[in-house]
Every structure is written in C-alpha cells, then in structure tokens.
C-alpha cells in the first residue's frame, strides 16, 4: 500500500506556478487573487488563511475582503462587480458556504467567468461538461493531478464517486469520464452502496461524514481518494474514509490531512496564474 503524498505533489505544482509567475513578473504582470470571506466561520477562516499563504509562496498578490455576517446580498454583489472591473485582480473567489440569508448561487453567477478561478460559474461548468474549458474546479482537478503524479491510469477503470455535490462529486465524475473511466456516482439514495463501492478500482469519497467508508466497502487493491474534511469524536481532523481499517486493503490511499486538501489550493494557484495569462493575452 502506498500513501499518496498530497503535500509533496502540491509543492511541485506550486513550484511550477512560482516559476511561471517569475516569468510573468518580468513582463510586468503580477497575478492577483481576491478572496472574499463573509462571517466568522472558523473552518472558512483556516481555508482563507491557507489560500493567502499559498499566494505569498508563489508570488501572487492576494487581497482579502473580510466582511461581517450582516453584509447584505447587494453589498456583496457590488463588491464582486468592483472586483470584476479591476485590472489588477485576475481571480475572484468567495469562500462558501455564505452565512444564512445570502445566496451562494447569486454570488457565483455574479463573478466574471474569466475570473472564476473556482470554476463554479454556470458558463465554466458547461464548458467542463463538453471538455472545452479554461478552468477546472480545484478539488477534482487536484485529485486528477495526484493520480497522474503516481502514474495511476484511469483509462478503462471502474471509478466510483460517493457524493454528487456541484463542487466535488459531479465534476469529479466528469473528469474521470474525460480520462476514459467507467463512472458511477453514488449519493444518499443509492441502494446497496457497499456492493457498488467494493467493485471500484478507483473510489472517491466526498460525503462529509467522518470515517464513513470502512474496510467492508473497499475492494482488494483499490485506489482510495478521501476528500472529506471532518472532525472525529475527539475533535481531530479526519476524512470520510476510516483510514486505519481501509489502508491494508488498498493499493493507494490519500491521508487526511496531507492528501486532497493541499492539492485543492495548488490548483487554485494554477487557475489564478492561467486567469492572469488569459487576461493579458498570453497562452
Ligand atoms: P455536500 O455538498 O454535503 O455533499 C455530500 C454528498 O454526499 C451528497 O451528494 C450526499 O448525497 C452524499 N451523501 C451523504 N450521505 C450519504 C450516504 N449515507 N450515502 C451516500 N452518499 C451520501 O459535500 P461536499 O461539499 O461535496 O463535500 C464533501 C466533503 O469533502 C466534506 O467533508 C467537505 O468538507 C470536503 N471537502 C474537502 C475539500 C478539500 O479540499 N479537501 C474540498 C471540498 C470539500 P445527496 O446528494 O443525496 O444528499
């Protein structure tokens, strides 16, 4: 069994981004990412801080907008509009979910598709569907990058994704399909889940339930990718996979922390770099 090192692969991706950023800076272009955080959710604060740190590391300019939970929908949309029009901002992301009373979708749709480095805008989602895209959503794209880094081919493999959210499960299924996997997407209405997951050559768990995937749900030699970010009964960070019980059955497994999480941020950097290039007419 091999533990996939997301930290190592993400460091390689960020190094590559930093190299290309240097070359852009020599042309007078500094990629800029605007991060909007509304309210004081502690998990969101940690994610935003990690994104800012990654920007510093690769040489981007990052601008944070920390808004109170009392921010109105219109105030948020006005800020997005201002950022859409700013030349020094190439990527915009709004940390989701927003506090109650604010509409995630309205904000996603307000972000210019050219600056939508999360790839959540309808226009970008549609382009991913037909395989003609500029940006891929960070978490699924990070997983594909990890598979490539470990020479794990998807072609012809049975791929099972648990979870069908717009940000992870659905696009994950699509990216595996683009790489010629045979894809099954499971969700809370799926019958006989364990029977389906046991058949998987590649199993992706994106459920949001601590240690949900146990050894009995995993086939011998499967590649297991754990997207979950949960807290266990002791408050310790853990994934959707019960790592200890599953690890001996797998050929490869991602840990939590140190697996998918760092890759998500690395791809955000890659997308922001690409946005800066596209907005400056550089291919
Ligand atoms: P989500 O929107 O809550 O979606 C969860 C999915 O799991 C839903 O499709 C749901 O099915 C399915 N599900 C729930 N209970 C199930 C069950 N008993 N059997 C089968 N399927 C079940 O969550 P998400 O945003 O996709 O995130 C999933 C996890 O990944 C969370 O822990 C989140 O924190 C983590 N995450 C991590 C990263 C990272 O960078 N590492 C990025 C994003 C998310 P229904 O659709 O039928 O309700």
Coordinates of C-alpha atoms and ligand atoms in Angstrom, one line a residue:
X1 CA 0.0 0.0 0.0
X2 CA 1.2 3.4 -0.9
X3 CA 0.1 6.6 0.9
X4 CA -0.3 9.3 -1.7
X5 CA 1.6 12.4 -0.6
X6 CA -0.6 15.4 -1.4
X7 CA 1.8 17.8 0.3
X8 CA 4.6 16.7 -2.0
X9 CA 2.6 16.8 -5.2
X10 CA 1.1 20.1 -4.3
X11 CA 4.5 21.6 -3.6
X12 CA 5.6 20.5 -7.1
X13 CA 2.6 22.2 -8.6
X14 CA 3.2 25.4 -6.6
X15 CA 6.9 25.4 -7.6
X16 CA 5.9 25.2 -11.3
X17 CA 3.4 28.1 -10.7
X18 CA 6.1 30.1 -8.9
X19 CA 8.5 29.6 -11.8
X20 CA 5.9 30.8 -14.3
X21 CA 4.9 33.7 -12.1
X22 CA 8.6 34.9 -12.1
X23 CA 8.5 34.9 -15.9
X24 CA 5.2 36.9 -15.9
X25 CA 6.6 39.4 -13.4
X26 CA 9.5 40.0 -15.8
X27 CA 6.8 41.2 -18.2
X28 CA 5.3 43.5 -15.6
X29 CA 2.3 41.2 -14.8
X30 CA 1.7 40.2 -11.1
X31 CA -1.2 37.7 -10.8
X32 CA -3.8 39.0 -8.3
X33 CA -6.4 36.9 -6.3
X34 CA -9.2 38.5 -4.4
X35 CA -10.6 36.3 -1.6
X36 CA -14.0 37.2 -0.1
X37 CA -14.9 35.9 3.4
X38 CA -18.2 36.7 4.9
X39 CA -18.9 36.0 8.6
X40 CA -16.6 34.3 11.1
X41 CA -16.8 30.6 10.4
X42 CA -13.6 29.2 11.9
X43 CA -13.1 26.5 9.2
X44 CA -13.6 29.1 6.4
X45 CA -11.0 31.3 8.2
X46 CA -8.5 28.5 8.1
X47 CA -9.1 27.8 4.4
X48 CA -8.8 31.5 3.5
X49 CA -5.5 31.8 5.5
X50 CA -4.1 28.8 3.7
X51 CA -5.0 30.3 0.3
X52 CA -3.3 33.6 1.3
X53 CA -0.2 31.8 2.4
X54 CA -0.1 29.9 -0.9
X55 CA -0.4 33.2 -2.9
X56 CA 2.6 34.6 -1.0
X57 CA 4.6 31.5 -1.7
X58 CA 4.1 31.5 -5.4
X59 CA 4.5 35.3 -5.7
X60 CA 0.9 36.4 -6.3
X61 CA -0.7 39.5 -4.8
X62 CA -3.7 38.5 -2.7
X63 CA -6.3 40.8 -1.4
X64 CA -8.7 39.7 1.3
X65 CA -12.1 41.1 2.0
X66 CA -13.4 40.1 5.4
X67 CA -17.0 41.1 5.7
X68 CA -19.3 40.8 8.6
X69 CA -22.1 38.2 8.6
X70 CA -24.6 41.2 8.5
X71 CA -23.4 42.1 4.9
X72 CA -26.3 42.3 2.6
X73 CA -26.7 40.5 -0.7
X74 CA -26.4 43.8 -2.6
X75 CA -23.2 44.8 -0.8
X76 CA -21.7 41.5 -1.7
X77 CA -22.7 41.8 -5.3
X78 CA -21.4 45.4 -5.5
X79 CA -18.0 44.2 -4.3
X80 CA -17.9 41.4 -6.8
X81 CA -18.8 43.9 -9.6
X82 CA -16.0 46.2 -8.4
X83 CA -13.5 43.3 -8.5
X84 CA -14.7 42.1 -11.9
X85 CA -13.8 45.6 -13.2
X86 CA -10.3 45.8 -11.6
X87 CA -7.4 45.2 -13.9
X88 CA -5.1 44.1 -11.0
X89 CA -7.4 41.3 -9.9
X90 CA -7.3 38.2 -12.1
X91 CA -9.1 35.8 -9.9
X92 CA -12.0 36.2 -7.5
X93 CA -13.2 33.6 -5.0
X94 CA -15.9 33.8 -2.4
X95 CA -15.5 31.3 0.4
X96 CA -18.6 29.2 0.6
X97 CA -21.0 28.5 2.2
X98 CA -22.1 32.0 2.9
X99 CA -23.9 32.8 6.1
X100 CA -27.7 32.3 6.2
X101 CA -29.7 34.9 4.2
X102 CA -27.0 35.2 1.5
X103 CA -27.4 33.4 -1.8
X104 CA -24.3 31.3 -2.8
X105 CA -25.5 30.9 -6.4
X106 CA -26.2 34.6 -7.0
X107 CA -22.6 35.4 -6.0
X108 CA -21.2 32.6 -8.1
X109 CA -23.1 33.9 -11.1
X110 CA -22.0 37.5 -10.5
X111 CA -18.3 36.6 -10.7
X112 CA -17.0 37.1 -14.2
X113 CA -16.4 33.7 -15.8
X114 CA -13.0 34.9 -16.8
X115 CA -12.1 35.5 -13.1
X116 CA -13.9 32.4 -11.8
X117 CA -10.9 30.5 -10.6
X118 CA -13.0 28.1 -8.6
X119 CA -14.8 27.2 -11.9
X120 CA -18.2 27.3 -10.3
X121 CA -19.9 29.7 -12.7
X122 CA -22.5 28.0 -15.0
X123 CA -20.6 29.0 -18.0
X124 CA -17.5 27.3 -16.8
X125 CA -19.4 24.3 -15.6
X126 CA -21.0 23.9 -19.0
X127 CA -17.6 24.1 -20.7
X128 CA -16.2 21.4 -18.4
X129 CA -19.1 19.2 -19.4
X130 CA -18.1 19.4 -23.1
X131 CA -14.4 19.2 -22.4
X132 CA -13.5 22.7 -23.7
X133 CA -12.5 24.7 -20.6
X134 CA -10.0 27.2 -19.2
X135 CA -10.5 26.4 -15.5
X136 CA -11.3 23.1 -13.7
X137 CA -12.7 23.0 -10.2
X138 CA -9.9 22.9 -7.7
X139 CA -10.6 19.7 -5.7
X140 CA -11.4 17.3 -8.6
X141 CA -8.6 18.7 -10.7
X142 CA -6.2 18.3 -7.7
X143 CA -7.2 14.7 -7.5
X144 CA -6.6 14.1 -11.2
X145 CA -3.2 15.7 -10.8
X146 CA -2.3 13.4 -7.9
X147 CA -3.4 10.3 -9.9
X148 CA -1.1 11.5 -12.7
X149 CA 1.8 12.1 -10.3
X150 CA 1.6 8.5 -9.2
X151 CA 1.1 7.1 -12.7
X152 CA -2.4 5.8 -11.8
X153 CA -4.2 5.4 -15.1
X154 CA -8.0 6.0 -15.1
X155 CA -8.5 4.5 -18.6
X156 CA -11.0 1.6 -18.6
X157 CA -11.1 1.6 -14.7
X158 CA -14.3 1.3 -12.7
X159 CA -14.5 4.6 -10.9
X160 CA -17.0 5.1 -8.1
X161 CA -17.6 8.6 -6.6
X162 CA -19.6 8.8 -3.4
X163 CA -21.2 12.3 -3.3
X164 CA -22.8 14.4 -6.1
X165 CA -22.2 18.0 -5.0
X166 CA -21.6 20.6 -7.6
X167 CA -18.2 21.4 -6.2
X168 CA -16.8 17.9 -5.8
X169 CA -18.8 14.8 -6.7
X170 CA -20.3 15.8 -10.1
X171 CA -17.3 17.4 -11.6
X172 CA -15.1 14.6 -10.2
X173 CA -17.3 12.1 -12.2
X174 CA -16.9 14.2 -15.3
X175 CA -13.1 14.5 -15.1
X176 CA -12.8 10.7 -14.6
X177 CA -15.1 10.2 -17.6
X178 CA -12.9 12.6 -19.7
X179 CA -10.0 10.2 -18.8
X180 CA -12.0 7.2 -20.0
X181 CA -13.0 5.8 -16.6
X182 CA -16.3 4.0 -16.3
X183 CA -18.0 6.1 -13.7
X184 CA -20.7 5.5 -11.1
X185 CA -21.8 8.4 -8.9
X186 CA -23.5 7.4 -5.6
X187 CA -25.5 9.5 -3.2
X188 CA -27.8 9.3 -0.2
X189 CA -30.5 7.5 -2.2
X190 CA -28.1 4.8 -3.6
X191 CA -29.2 1.3 -2.8
X192 CA -26.6 -1.3 -1.8
X193 CA -23.8 1.2 -1.6
X194 CA -21.2 -1.2 -0.3
X195 CA -21.8 -3.6 -3.2
X196 CA -21.1 -0.8 -5.7
X197 CA -18.1 0.7 -3.9
X198 CA -16.5 -2.8 -3.5
X199 CA -16.3 -3.1 -7.3
X200 CA -14.4 0.2 -7.6
X201 CA -10.8 0.2 -9.0
X202 CA -10.8 3.9 -8.0
X203 CA -13.0 5.0 -5.1
X204 CA -13.5 8.7 -4.3
X205 CA -15.3 9.6 -1.1
X206 CA -16.8 13.1 -1.0
X207 CA -19.6 12.7 1.6
X208 CA -18.8 14.9 4.6
X209 CA -19.2 12.1 7.2
X210 CA -16.3 11.1 9.4
X211 CA -14.8 7.7 8.7
X212 CA -17.9 6.6 6.7
X213 CA -16.0 4.3 4.3
X214 CA -15.0 1.2 6.2
X215 CA -12.9 -1.8 5.0
X216 CA -16.0 -3.8 4.0
X217 CA -16.8 -1.1 1.4
X218 CA -13.5 -1.3 -0.3
X219 CA -12.2 -4.0 -2.8
X220 CA -8.8 -5.5 -2.6
X221 CA -6.2 -3.3 -4.4
X222 CA -8.5 -0.3 -4.9
X223 CA -7.2 3.3 -5.1
X224 CA -9.0 5.2 -2.4
X225 CA -9.2 9.0 -2.5
X226 CA -10.5 10.7 0.6
X227 CA -12.0 14.2 0.0
X228 CA -13.6 14.5 3.4
X229 CA -12.6 17.2 6.0
X230 CA -14.4 16.3 9.2
X231 CA -13.8 16.3 12.9
X232 CA -13.9 13.0 14.7
X233 CA -15.3 12.5 18.2
X234 CA -12.1 13.9 19.7
X235 CA -12.3 17.0 17.5
X236 CA -9.4 15.7 15.4
X237 CA -9.4 16.4 11.6
X238 CA -10.3 13.2 9.7
X239 CA -11.6 12.2 6.3
X240 CA -14.6 10.3 5.0
X241 CA -12.6 7.1 5.0
X242 CA -11.7 5.1 8.1
X243 CA -8.0 5.2 7.2
X244 CA -6.8 2.6 9.7
X245 CA -9.3 -0.1 8.7
X246 CA -9.1 0.6 4.9
X247 CA -5.4 1.1 4.4
X248 CA -4.4 -2.5 4.3
X249 CA -6.9 -3.3 1.5
X250 CA -5.8 -0.6 -0.9
X251 CA -3.1 -0.2 -3.4
X252 CA -3.0 3.6 -2.9
X253 CA -4.8 5.8 -0.3
X254 CA -4.8 9.5 0.4
X255 CA -4.4 10.6 4.1
X256 CA -6.3 13.4 5.8
X257 CA -4.7 15.8 6.4
X258 CA -2.0 15.9 3.7
X259 CA -3.9 14.4 0.8
X260 CA -6.6 16.2 -1.2
X261 CA -6.6 19.4 0.8
X262 CA -3.2 20.8 -0.2
X263 CA -3.9 19.8 -3.9
X264 CA -7.1 21.9 -3.9
X265 CA -5.1 25.0 -3.0
X266 CA -2.3 24.2 -5.5
X267 CA -4.9 24.1 -8.3
X268 CA -6.4 27.4 -7.2
X269 CA -2.9 28.9 -7.7
X270 CA -2.7 27.2 -11.2
X271 CA -6.1 28.6 -12.1
X272 CA -5.2 32.1 -11.0
X273 CA -2.0 32.0 -13.0
X274 CA -3.9 30.9 -16.0
X275 CA -6.5 33.7 -15.5
X276 CA -3.7 36.2 -15.3
X277 CA -2.2 34.9 -18.6
X278 CA -5.5 34.8 -20.4
X279 CA -6.5 38.3 -19.3
X280 CA -3.1 39.5 -20.6
X281 CA -3.4 37.7 -23.9
X282 CA -0.7 35.1 -23.0
X283 CA -1.4 31.5 -23.9
Ligands
LIG1 P1 -22.0 18.0 0.3 O1 -22.4 19.1 -0.7 O2 -22.6 18.0 1.6 O3 -22.3 16.6 -0.5 C1 -22.2 15.4 0.2 C2 -22.7 14.3 -0.7 O4 -22.6 13.1 0.0 C3 -24.1 14.5 -1.2 O5 -24.2 14.2 -2.6 C4 -24.9 13.4 -0.4 O6 -26.0 12.8 -1.1 C5 -23.8 12.3 -0.2 N1 -24.1 11.5 1.0 C6 -24.4 12.0 2.2 N2 -24.7 10.9 3.0 C7 -24.6 9.8 2.2 C8 -24.8 8.4 2.5 N3 -25.1 8.0 3.7 N4 -24.5 7.6 1.5 C9 -24.2 8.0 0.2 N5 -24.0 9.3 -0.1 C10 -24.2 10.2 0.9 O7 -20.4 18.0 0.5 P2 -19.2 18.4 -0.5 O8 -19.2 19.9 -0.5 O9 -19.2 17.6 -1.7 O10 -18.0 18.0 0.5 C11 -17.8 16.6 0.9 C12 -16.7 16.5 1.9 O11 -15.5 17.0 1.2 C13 -16.9 17.4 3.1 O12 -16.3 16.7 4.2 C14 -16.1 18.7 2.8 O13 -15.6 19.3 3.9 C15 -14.9 18.0 2.0 N6 -14.3 18.9 1.0 C16 -12.9 18.9 1.0 C17 -12.2 19.7 0.1 C18 -10.7 19.6 0.1 O14 -10.1 20.5 -0.4 N7 -10.2 18.6 0.7 C19 -12.9 20.5 -0.8 C20 -14.3 20.5 -0.8 C21 -15.0 19.7 0.1 P3 -27.3 13.6 -1.5 O15 -26.9 14.5 -2.7 O16 -28.3 12.6 -1.9 O17 -27.7 14.4 -0.3

